[in-house]
XYZ file of C-alpha atoms in Angstrom:
707
model
C 31.084 -9.213 -40.671
C 33.496 -6.294 -40.198
C 35.863 -7.908 -37.641
C 35.959 -10.840 -40.090
C 37.232 -9.174 -42.854
C 39.809 -7.292 -40.582
C 40.570 -10.491 -39.471
C 41.294 -11.980 -43.046
C 43.150 -8.653 -43.972
C 45.483 -8.714 -41.237
C 46.382 -12.676 -42.377
C 47.098 -11.747 -46.239
C 49.054 -8.771 -45.436
C 51.212 -10.898 -43.041
C 51.611 -13.202 -46.181
C 52.456 -10.521 -48.515
C 55.482 -9.257 -46.984
C 57.383 -12.422 -46.803
C 59.172 -11.527 -50.128
C 58.848 -14.678 -52.164
C 55.230 -14.835 -51.843
C 54.736 -11.111 -52.755
C 55.004 -11.827 -56.740
C 52.529 -14.484 -56.709
C 49.474 -14.276 -58.291
C 46.368 -12.490 -56.798
C 44.594 -15.928 -57.370
C 46.725 -17.911 -55.265
C 46.392 -15.057 -52.254
C 42.748 -15.511 -52.750
C 43.049 -19.237 -52.468
C 45.233 -19.171 -49.049
C 42.878 -17.155 -47.722
C 39.426 -18.797 -48.073
C 41.154 -22.320 -47.008
C 43.335 -21.279 -44.300
C 41.362 -18.786 -42.739
C 37.806 -19.919 -43.652
C 36.913 -19.889 -40.162
C 37.224 -16.163 -39.555
C 38.596 -16.853 -36.294
C 39.839 -13.885 -34.087
C 41.283 -12.960 -30.674
C 38.864 -12.406 -27.897
C 39.916 -11.133 -24.375
C 38.011 -12.059 -21.073
C 38.952 -10.795 -17.819
C 38.557 -13.368 -15.143
C 37.355 -12.432 -11.802
C 39.020 -15.337 -10.004
C 37.376 -15.199 -6.432
C 41.019 -16.664 -4.758
C 42.935 -14.070 -6.093
C 42.968 -10.199 -5.689
C 43.204 -8.946 -8.989
C 41.575 -9.656 -12.307
C 43.561 -11.624 -15.034
C 42.902 -11.264 -18.778
C 42.913 -14.104 -20.809
C 43.096 -14.142 -24.674
C 41.055 -16.794 -26.599
C 40.802 -17.353 -30.460
C 37.435 -18.089 -31.221
C 35.020 -17.587 -34.175
C 31.640 -16.142 -34.567
C 30.058 -19.499 -34.391
C 31.255 -20.611 -31.266
C 28.602 -20.979 -28.573
C 29.061 -19.264 -25.364
C 29.442 -22.601 -23.367
C 32.095 -23.471 -26.031
C 33.692 -19.945 -24.867
C 33.532 -20.591 -21.308
C 35.097 -24.494 -21.773
C 37.917 -22.798 -23.331
C 38.251 -20.276 -20.703
C 38.488 -22.977 -17.758
C 40.871 -25.127 -19.802
C 43.262 -22.330 -20.727
C 42.972 -21.272 -16.803
C 43.494 -24.711 -15.803
C 42.545 -24.503 -11.983
C 40.454 -27.217 -10.469
C 37.649 -25.863 -8.926
C 33.550 -25.532 -9.138
C 33.344 -23.029 -12.128
C 29.241 -24.072 -12.329
C 28.413 -20.728 -10.852
C 30.533 -18.459 -13.445
C 29.010 -16.790 -16.368
C 30.081 -14.277 -18.885
C 29.123 -10.705 -18.293
C 29.226 -8.108 -21.441
C 30.415 -4.743 -19.931
C 29.194 -2.464 -22.575
C 25.914 -3.716 -23.347
C 25.568 -4.219 -19.487
C 23.960 -7.675 -19.673
C 24.854 -11.323 -19.085
C 25.522 -13.954 -21.529
C 23.281 -16.656 -20.097
C 22.058 -18.338 -22.971
C 24.985 -20.520 -23.393
C 23.536 -22.620 -26.637
C 23.839 -19.125 -28.635
C 26.497 -18.280 -30.621
C 28.663 -15.215 -30.614
C 27.219 -13.885 -33.701
C 23.907 -14.361 -32.255
C 24.637 -12.046 -29.358
C 26.840 -9.686 -31.726
C 29.798 -10.235 -29.710
C 32.941 -8.897 -31.483
C 36.458 -8.790 -30.838
C 36.086 -5.196 -28.934
C 33.865 -7.078 -26.548
C 34.874 -6.485 -22.935
C 33.726 -9.691 -21.405
C 34.181 -10.539 -17.611
C 33.912 -14.133 -16.385
C 32.681 -13.693 -12.714
C 30.537 -15.684 -10.518
C 26.781 -15.270 -10.418
C 26.639 -15.247 -7.052
C 27.844 -12.267 -4.743
C 27.928 -10.777 -1.448
C 25.389 -8.477 -0.753
C 24.555 -6.477 2.400
C 20.812 -5.837 2.883
C 19.355 -3.477 5.907
C 16.160 -5.306 6.960
C 13.059 -3.059 8.239
C 14.216 -3.830 11.768
C 17.635 -2.004 11.131
C 19.135 -5.074 11.022
C 21.846 -5.630 8.475
C 22.794 -9.362 7.184
C 25.308 -10.116 4.549
C 24.328 -12.906 2.411
C 25.176 -14.215 -1.225
C 22.871 -12.998 -3.803
C 22.139 -13.738 -7.571
C 23.721 -10.806 -9.609
C 22.421 -12.611 -12.644
C 18.547 -13.295 -11.872
C 16.112 -10.889 -12.185
C 15.212 -8.950 -8.948
C 12.040 -10.492 -8.660
C 13.307 -13.949 -8.567
C 16.763 -12.684 -6.081
C 14.146 -10.923 -3.826
C 12.293 -14.659 -3.663
C 15.630 -16.175 -3.320
C 16.295 -13.740 -0.226
C 13.202 -14.382 1.406
C 13.619 -17.824 1.425
C 16.875 -17.578 3.156
C 15.423 -15.075 5.844
C 12.347 -17.444 6.292
C 9.686 -14.640 5.016
C 6.883 -15.682 2.960
C 5.335 -13.716 0.448
C 8.329 -12.638 -0.926
C 6.068 -10.621 -3.871
C 5.390 -8.022 -1.013
C 9.110 -6.952 -0.843
C 11.767 -5.775 -2.813
C 15.160 -4.056 -2.711
C 15.526 -0.075 -2.669
C 19.056 1.819 -3.363
C 18.636 4.905 -1.261
C 20.419 8.206 -2.235
C 24.379 8.549 -1.059
C 23.582 10.247 2.396
C 20.971 7.618 3.501
C 23.478 5.343 5.296
C 25.699 8.603 6.431
C 25.479 9.021 10.033
C 26.734 12.333 11.767
C 30.438 12.029 12.758
C 30.107 11.696 16.731
C 32.534 10.493 18.647
C 31.769 8.974 22.307
C 33.959 10.935 24.891
C 35.732 7.628 26.501
C 35.975 5.860 22.967
C 37.505 7.460 19.757
C 36.961 4.369 17.600
C 33.837 4.293 15.759
C 31.136 1.900 16.101
C 31.060 -0.733 14.084
C 27.708 -2.059 12.507
C 26.553 -5.402 14.041
C 26.381 -7.587 10.768
C 24.162 -11.041 10.713
C 26.757 -12.696 8.481
C 25.013 -15.570 6.165
C 27.832 -15.731 3.644
C 27.923 -19.813 3.982
C 24.455 -20.007 3.144
C 24.266 -18.831 -0.653
C 21.040 -17.904 -1.743
C 21.405 -20.147 -4.749
C 17.847 -20.756 -6.858
C 16.609 -24.290 -6.385
C 13.837 -26.155 -7.798
C 10.187 -24.418 -7.684
C 8.776 -24.776 -4.147
C 6.292 -27.955 -4.142
C 2.498 -26.804 -3.545
C 2.639 -29.241 -0.875
C 4.975 -26.805 1.136
C 1.908 -24.523 2.027
C -0.434 -27.125 2.943
C -2.944 -25.697 4.893
C -3.205 -29.056 6.870
C 0.381 -28.238 8.221
C -0.232 -27.737 12.256
C 3.126 -26.884 13.676
C 3.130 -25.196 17.421
C 4.147 -21.978 18.136
C 4.507 -19.750 21.288
C 1.218 -17.073 21.345
C 2.819 -14.673 23.339
C 6.574 -14.268 21.530
C 4.945 -15.421 18.452
C 7.617 -17.405 17.660
C 7.165 -21.042 16.205
C 8.554 -23.925 18.329
C 12.001 -25.400 17.010
C 10.829 -27.648 14.700
C 8.677 -25.170 12.964
C 11.243 -22.501 13.294
C 12.276 -22.503 9.841
C 9.219 -22.623 7.697
C 11.571 -23.460 4.168
C 13.246 -26.689 4.599
C 16.086 -25.514 3.080
C 16.249 -22.041 4.616
C 19.905 -21.789 6.073
C 18.920 -20.097 9.047
C 19.770 -21.576 12.373
C 17.534 -21.087 15.434
C 19.616 -18.450 16.991
C 19.587 -16.210 13.688
C 15.992 -16.691 13.244
C 15.360 -15.504 16.533
C 17.184 -12.097 16.118
C 14.964 -11.841 12.802
C 11.753 -12.827 14.389
C 11.896 -10.858 17.539
C 11.999 -7.177 18.042
C 15.230 -4.810 18.542
C 15.934 -3.256 21.750
C 14.872 0.568 21.501
C 17.292 3.002 19.667
C 18.823 5.598 21.900
C 17.255 9.254 20.891
C 20.773 10.227 19.878
C 20.837 7.237 17.105
C 17.176 8.112 16.221
C 18.216 11.630 15.486
C 20.907 10.501 13.474
C 19.011 8.569 10.968
C 17.848 9.587 7.831
C 14.270 11.622 7.804
C 12.101 12.744 5.048
C 10.681 16.324 5.629
C 8.220 16.863 2.853
C 6.686 14.642 0.543
C 9.268 16.084 -2.015
C 11.815 14.229 -0.113
C 9.567 10.806 -0.006
C 9.072 11.136 -3.763
C 12.929 11.061 -3.944
C 13.457 8.467 -1.685
C 10.720 6.197 -3.550
C 12.959 6.866 -6.542
C 15.210 4.338 -5.474
C 13.074 1.230 -6.120
C 15.111 -1.421 -8.374
C 13.256 -2.702 -11.473
C 12.002 -6.053 -10.910
C 12.317 -7.163 -14.222
C 16.143 -6.660 -14.407
C 19.070 -8.096 -12.893
C 21.140 -6.306 -9.731
C 24.407 -6.381 -12.224
C 22.160 -4.663 -14.968
C 21.209 -1.984 -12.603
C 25.107 -1.102 -11.496
C 24.954 -2.954 -8.144
C 28.272 -3.560 -6.984
C 29.339 -6.644 -4.818
C 29.165 -6.007 -1.083
C 26.828 -3.136 -1.816
C 24.336 -2.143 1.014
C 20.884 -1.963 -0.089
C 17.157 -1.861 1.790
C 15.031 -5.040 1.909
C 11.453 -3.419 2.382
C 7.883 -4.351 2.147
C 7.047 -2.265 -1.034
C 3.609 -3.313 -1.635
C 1.075 -2.752 1.429
C -1.047 -6.006 0.886
C -0.058 -8.187 3.258
C -1.715 -11.377 2.806
C -2.044 -14.425 4.494
C -0.217 -13.480 7.457
C -0.082 -16.529 9.996
C 1.817 -16.508 13.212
C 2.372 -20.160 12.874
C 4.577 -19.666 9.782
C 5.169 -15.751 9.701
C 7.049 -15.034 12.920
C 9.823 -13.212 10.855
C 7.354 -11.738 8.326
C 5.026 -10.212 11.206
C 8.102 -9.141 13.075
C 9.805 -7.515 9.948
C 6.495 -5.668 8.897
C 6.154 -4.328 12.740
C 9.531 -2.954 12.588
C 8.873 -1.362 9.362
C 5.512 0.380 10.521
C 7.344 1.383 13.811
C 10.312 2.978 11.711
C 7.396 4.726 9.771
C 6.179 6.389 13.049
C 9.261 7.461 14.748
C 11.026 8.935 11.648
C 7.440 10.093 10.730
C 7.436 8.920 7.309
C 3.897 8.978 7.744
C 2.002 11.398 9.418
C -0.297 10.764 13.132
C -1.960 12.509 15.709
C 0.001 13.257 18.963
C -2.928 10.823 20.683
C -1.864 8.294 17.911
C 1.892 8.547 18.576
C 1.062 7.791 22.255
C -0.752 4.487 21.479
C 1.992 3.463 19.291
C 4.437 4.552 22.010
C 2.751 2.419 24.205
C 2.522 -0.804 21.999
C 6.295 -0.385 21.602
C 7.017 -0.462 25.237
C 4.819 -3.256 25.711
C 6.391 -5.175 23.083
C 9.958 -4.121 23.980
C 9.259 -5.442 27.470
C 7.799 -9.016 26.340
C 10.602 -9.227 23.605
C 13.698 -8.612 26.403
C 11.913 -10.756 29.266
C 13.454 -13.662 30.558
C 10.566 -15.000 32.152
C 8.518 -15.622 29.114
C 6.587 -19.005 29.412
C 5.753 -21.469 26.768
C 1.704 -21.160 26.951
C -0.226 -22.947 24.310
C -3.740 -21.386 25.548
C -5.984 -22.353 22.494
C -8.258 -19.090 23.251
C -4.853 -16.920 22.887
C -4.702 -18.644 19.313
C -8.168 -18.198 18.483
C -7.851 -14.413 19.297
C -4.499 -13.779 17.196
C -6.096 -15.864 14.191
C -9.335 -13.553 14.630
C -7.228 -10.656 14.636
C -5.467 -11.687 11.483
C -8.651 -12.421 9.781
C -9.740 -8.997 10.371
C -6.382 -7.648 8.934
C -6.642 -9.626 5.967
C -10.076 -8.072 5.094
C -9.401 -4.528 5.845
C -6.406 -4.621 3.578
C -8.951 -6.399 1.000
C -6.581 -9.504 1.002
C -9.431 -11.551 0.808
C -13.108 -12.842 2.113
C -13.700 -13.901 5.481
C -14.653 -17.836 5.157
C -18.206 -17.156 6.333
C -20.282 -16.177 3.081
C -23.490 -16.533 4.970
C -23.451 -13.028 6.272
C -22.983 -11.604 2.512
C -26.852 -11.508 2.169
C -29.006 -9.906 -0.598
C -30.636 -7.745 2.228
C -28.213 -4.632 2.434
C -28.254 -3.538 5.816
C -28.799 0.523 6.293
C -27.442 3.027 8.867
C -30.016 5.804 10.074
C -29.266 8.283 12.602
C -28.686 11.803 13.869
C -25.533 13.273 12.705
C -24.021 17.127 12.229
C -22.588 17.859 9.032
C -20.313 20.547 7.960
C -19.065 21.972 4.352
C -16.335 24.055 4.194
C -16.617 27.686 2.828
C -14.308 30.451 2.303
C -14.927 33.170 5.022
C -17.273 30.999 6.838
C -16.769 29.615 10.370
C -16.857 25.835 11.108
C -20.604 25.454 11.972
C -22.090 21.602 12.162
C -25.703 21.271 11.530
C -27.690 18.266 12.604
C -29.644 16.236 9.951
C -31.196 12.945 9.741
C -28.893 10.457 7.673
C -29.424 7.205 6.031
C -26.747 4.974 4.716
C -27.545 2.606 2.108
C -25.571 0.866 -0.707
C -22.357 2.815 -0.878
C -24.394 6.107 -1.016
C -25.460 8.245 2.212
C -28.433 10.613 2.095
C -29.444 13.203 4.469
C -32.775 14.890 5.295
C -33.569 17.840 7.432
C -35.266 15.570 9.875
C -36.221 11.952 10.555
C -40.055 12.621 9.014
C -38.770 13.379 5.848
C -37.029 10.441 4.885
C -39.619 8.986 2.793
C -39.247 12.062 0.536
C -36.328 13.871 -1.467
C -33.050 14.132 0.362
C -31.325 17.423 1.055
C -28.459 15.676 -0.912
C -27.246 12.270 -1.553
C -23.709 11.619 -1.392
C -22.110 8.881 -3.570
C -18.744 7.128 -1.724
C -17.518 4.960 -4.051
C -13.931 6.020 -4.657
C -13.781 8.981 -1.851
C -11.258 9.472 0.312
C -12.322 8.794 4.232
C -10.103 10.677 6.795
C -10.590 10.081 10.794
C -11.027 13.292 12.499
C -10.498 12.266 16.150
C -9.866 13.238 19.460
C -10.743 10.706 21.843
C -9.619 13.063 24.726
C -11.572 15.617 23.357
C -14.663 13.763 22.782
C -14.361 14.619 19.425
C -15.584 11.772 16.809
C -15.270 13.194 12.902
C -14.963 11.422 9.398
C -13.526 13.998 6.691
C -14.835 12.702 3.341
C -13.020 13.771 0.126
C -15.560 12.741 -2.509
C -14.054 12.844 -6.186
C -16.189 15.365 -8.544
C -15.108 16.408 -12.276
C -12.863 19.219 -11.244
C -11.899 18.098 -8.014
C -12.772 16.728 -4.821
C -15.942 17.821 -2.552
C -14.932 17.948 1.223
C -17.678 17.151 3.699
C -17.509 16.393 7.263
C -19.385 14.469 9.638
C -19.784 14.428 13.377
C -20.663 11.165 15.146
C -22.016 11.522 19.162
C -20.140 8.564 20.549
C -17.621 6.013 19.815
C -19.859 3.380 18.953
C -21.791 5.427 16.335
C -18.416 6.415 15.023
C -17.259 2.927 14.551
C -20.485 1.973 12.556
C -20.632 4.725 10.412
C -16.511 4.946 9.658
C -16.554 1.224 8.730
C -19.669 2.021 6.375
C -17.636 4.765 4.802
C -14.514 2.757 4.598
C -15.991 0.000 2.970
C -18.287 2.417 0.609
C -14.991 3.786 -0.785
C -14.070 0.309 -1.748
C -17.255 -0.173 -3.898
C -18.358 -2.702 -0.789
C -21.776 -2.638 1.157
C -22.526 -3.326 4.604
C -23.373 -6.572 3.589
C -19.955 -7.477 2.770
C -18.771 -9.919 5.739
C -15.882 -7.316 6.352
C -18.196 -4.721 7.956
C -18.370 -6.325 11.378
C -14.633 -7.055 11.539
C -13.673 -3.555 10.440
C -15.889 -1.782 12.951
C -14.591 -3.694 15.775
C -11.049 -2.957 14.559
C -12.168 0.927 14.465
C -13.976 0.469 18.109
C -10.877 -1.352 19.511
C -8.263 1.379 18.362
C -10.571 4.018 19.870
C -10.610 2.326 23.096
C -6.540 2.238 23.221
C -6.575 5.636 23.081
C -9.029 6.097 25.921
C -6.842 7.754 28.654
C -7.838 6.206 32.254
C -6.774 9.197 34.658
C -7.843 7.072 37.430
C -5.040 4.281 36.514
C -1.914 4.151 39.133
C 0.748 5.135 36.999
C 2.369 7.659 38.946
C 4.096 5.074 41.808
C 5.490 3.354 38.990
C 7.601 6.101 37.611
C 10.317 5.600 39.927
C 10.980 1.880 38.874
C 10.304 2.505 35.110
C 12.993 1.110 33.131
C 11.992 2.833 29.920
C 13.569 5.764 28.142
C 10.328 7.338 26.899
C 12.332 9.748 24.069
C 13.008 6.205 22.240
C 9.169 5.348 21.571
C 8.044 8.732 19.749
C 9.509 10.764 17.028
C 12.165 13.347 17.933
C 9.785 16.196 17.057
C 7.240 14.955 19.496
C 9.815 14.113 22.242
C 10.690 17.845 22.173
C 7.353 19.270 23.074
C 7.346 17.092 26.363
C 9.432 17.121 29.474
C 10.832 13.302 29.363
C 8.655 12.516 32.978
C 5.628 13.924 31.433
C 6.013 12.025 28.366
C 6.874 8.886 30.172
C 3.423 9.351 32.267
C 1.517 9.491 29.476
C 2.905 6.442 27.837
C 2.652 4.270 31.044
C -1.259 5.878 30.860
C -1.889 4.710 27.571
C 0.123 1.384 28.128
C -2.847 0.386 30.636
C -5.070 -0.500 27.859
C -2.415 -2.929 26.572
C -0.736 -4.173 29.172
C -2.387 -8.129 28.931
C -1.814 -8.257 25.643
C 0.273 -11.196 24.139
C 3.262 -10.262 21.977
C 2.087 -11.427 18.749
C -1.221 -9.771 19.211
C 0.359 -6.745 20.310
C 2.683 -6.318 16.968
C -0.610 -7.455 14.798
C -2.728 -4.479 16.694
C 0.334 -2.160 15.763
C 0.191 -3.079 12.452
C -3.815 -2.416 12.531
C -2.883 0.882 13.766
C -0.732 1.995 11.476
C -3.308 0.649 8.584
C -5.692 2.843 9.851
C -3.965 6.158 9.761
C -4.934 8.163 6.450
C -1.665 8.216 4.590
C -1.171 4.352 5.165
C 0.217 2.605 2.207
C 0.815 5.706 0.131
C 4.113 5.842 -1.711
C 4.926 9.300 -3.375
C 6.389 10.472 -6.736
C 6.761 13.784 -7.985
C 4.897 14.297 -11.650
C 3.681 16.803 -14.329
C 0.159 16.113 -15.340
C -0.386 16.797 -19.230
C -1.518 20.028 -19.927
C -0.709 21.318 -16.324
C 2.156 24.395 -15.632
C 3.127 22.962 -12.091
C 4.780 19.887 -10.442
C 1.966 17.625 -8.314
C 2.534 14.665 -6.097
C 1.268 11.365 -7.313
C 0.482 9.284 -4.590
C 0.253 5.481 -5.512
C -1.750 3.287 -2.802
C -2.799 -0.194 -3.043
C -6.532 0.247 -4.434
C -6.113 3.964 -5.970
C -4.064 6.773 -7.149
C -4.072 10.306 -5.471
C -3.216 13.563 -7.127
C -1.959 15.829 -4.327
C -1.043 19.451 -4.322
C 2.914 19.524 -3.798
C 2.877 22.875 -1.885
C -0.386 22.083 0.915
C -0.412 18.077 0.440
C -4.117 18.422 0.014
C -5.650 15.741 -2.073
C -6.944 17.092 -5.352
C -8.700 13.900 -7.127
C -8.774 10.124 -6.845
C -8.828 7.815 -9.248
C -9.632 3.864 -7.999
C -8.065 0.908 -9.597
C -11.230 -0.489 -10.394
C -12.459 1.692 -12.462
C -9.214 1.166 -14.702
C -9.531 0.234 -18.186
C -5.617 0.367 -19.388
C -2.467 2.093 -18.834
C 0.343 2.315 -21.035
C 3.883 3.909 -21.057
C 5.098 6.130 -24.025
C 8.917 5.184 -23.904
C 10.200 7.977 -25.942
C 8.423 10.742 -23.989
C 8.635 8.760 -20.779
C 4.942 9.450 -19.925
C 2.400 7.091 -18.242
C -0.899 7.542 -20.035
C -4.113 5.723 -18.004
C -7.709 5.239 -19.006
C -10.459 5.116 -16.453
C -14.366 4.348 -16.971
C -16.575 7.200 -17.735
C -14.282 8.570 -20.533
C -11.660 9.635 -17.992
C -8.059 9.618 -18.820
C -4.831 10.933 -17.424
C -1.221 11.356 -18.253
C 1.750 12.353 -16.476
C 5.549 12.457 -16.696
C 8.123 11.500 -13.680
C 9.943 14.039 -12.379
C 11.386 12.745 -9.123
C 11.920 8.857 -10.580
C 11.732 6.799 -13.780
C 8.282 6.439 -15.217
C 9.045 2.397 -15.344
C 9.277 2.570 -11.501
C 5.729 4.029 -11.101
C 4.314 2.062 -13.986
C 5.615 -1.055 -11.978
C 4.092 -0.044 -8.672
C 0.605 0.208 -10.585
C 0.934 -3.229 -12.285
C 2.383 -4.888 -9.264
C -0.659 -3.687 -7.437
C -3.096 -5.036 -9.620
C -0.762 -8.607 -10.328
C -1.147 -8.776 -6.260
C -4.852 -8.112 -6.566
C -5.384 -11.665 -8.336
C -3.771 -13.373 -5.682
C -5.821 -15.928 -3.805
C -5.726 -18.777 -0.890
C -6.596 -21.385 -3.349
C -3.150 -20.933 -5.273
C -1.398 -22.629 -2.962
C 1.394 -20.096 -2.869
C 2.196 -20.657 -6.494
C 2.899 -17.032 -8.402
C 2.299 -16.535 -12.065
C 5.601 -14.472 -12.403
C 5.425 -14.521 -16.254
C 1.879 -12.528 -15.512
C 3.821 -10.101 -13.272
C 6.238 -9.017 -15.686
C 3.468 -8.386 -18.495
C 1.910 -6.269 -15.729
C 5.163 -4.403 -14.514
C 7.815 -4.894 -17.407
C 6.510 -2.555 -19.938
C 7.548 -2.714 -23.536
C 10.883 -0.791 -23.770
């Protein structure tokens, strides 16, 4: 090796200049170098990151290439000569940005030479995480484990099951910056309230035993506040959360003031959202390898929108954090919704806030309420394609059909929006329509195959408008078709059928009835009851209405008017228990057209302009960057293979029927998009029979790529 040769040369020169030896024969000099310096030892400088001392100190060791990493660490500890537990320390190679964790490997095998800058540092360091409820926790996290494993340990600490649905995001520099406003009576800036879990390191333990998640466990919980009783408060037996800390994470936080809301980061366009999503960390690399510093602040978010096996018996923290992420997505307009929908979300927030802060919450154990919550959860699972309902007898071979009079409209240039009535028949995953009922046995005017289409609600309950917008993929883009129903019951049936058909499912699927009931339930929440006596309660009202809607919505209405409309909508949800209200909020969030879409700015192969790529749990969508209109959709179920050309950073995907696409990512590294696609495919393999054990190797195979 080069360094070895330099080491020998240096030693030989030292002997040559000693006078009496300079006239000796070269053979003797060669004999000296081979006997005394055969080990080829050289000096290695290691910087020690000692936690009890302010400054790092350099320690010089004499080592050889055949010394293993464990031996280097042993020499270091002996030379430092400080009695303490060094078991969490490891060597970090600064130039290569990698950990030397294989302690049986030699320095030669790693390629470590005398010019290597090594740091002897703890693997677990402090990290600040902003949770979905905007609460910041400070805890000790592994900087040497891959992010997938680190997040698993974090979720164990925070008592959140299904850690594979979450990940860490490093936002842009201005995300945490607030406008510098000082209170008139207090010149000191407000210090952020941080939940400090420093004394509870998330050190990786042995794998979770399958029995931990046994379905036979029946802990008790409060059906009103959704929080398990103290004996089951911490689902993970080794979770360091105290009951008080768990309550902080399981209960909804008081609403932020309108001023604080206005200070928070809001993406203004699809391009802004695409830039924000560039911050997701690589799950196959460690925090240290990705340049994360000790005590840095990151976001812990639900990354994948497939919330599997939600259970209020165990998931008080998980359900609350999921609700909070949905709530902030609405308030900060990360996802679009109509004003009517905004008021429903506001009413649910107001109701949840009241129940969360009430000191009069009683400990009810009404079995019917428990059943209602579990039924709602079952519906939530099937709408997210997280699994099938238990009753398989409903999946019969005789596929039902819908047949009724609906109105249809196809947008055309220079044509007014006029709906025309036809007789529609919905069977399998297709809609056929005829001029009238009598012609049903003949040839239809047109047959629409809805498999892989986009289904968008076009509803205004107050205006008695119940429409369905269908974007049907064709070779050159998307065909746009509007259907109009006469009443909410008809709309719920047809909308549910369209949603299932878009996923390749028929009305024989067990999820059809729950889907239709969910849609109908959401419509009835929107139904305004003008006869309700809400005016009298305005004087005694204890809410600031601007806290429950987006700043843009708040600017459109006077405070009293907005409060009256929120209380009016609240009449429809006033009797809901807390956990059910949170689940209804999540369901309403799911029903929005843009739910579950993560955006990236890309350039498709052969295109001369930039487009937005939307990645969802079951499809990819090409969206016009200027207008936000979907251009075409590709379903994961039709995907044959995908790969990445790491040299040109291009993602290529091949679908059925010889359809293939390729694109380069402009707003983020292509690895992030590649991981999103692979991650969703990985999550689709989960089942309740797995007892929560995950095939981590499969995840890395599907998401890691071969750089």
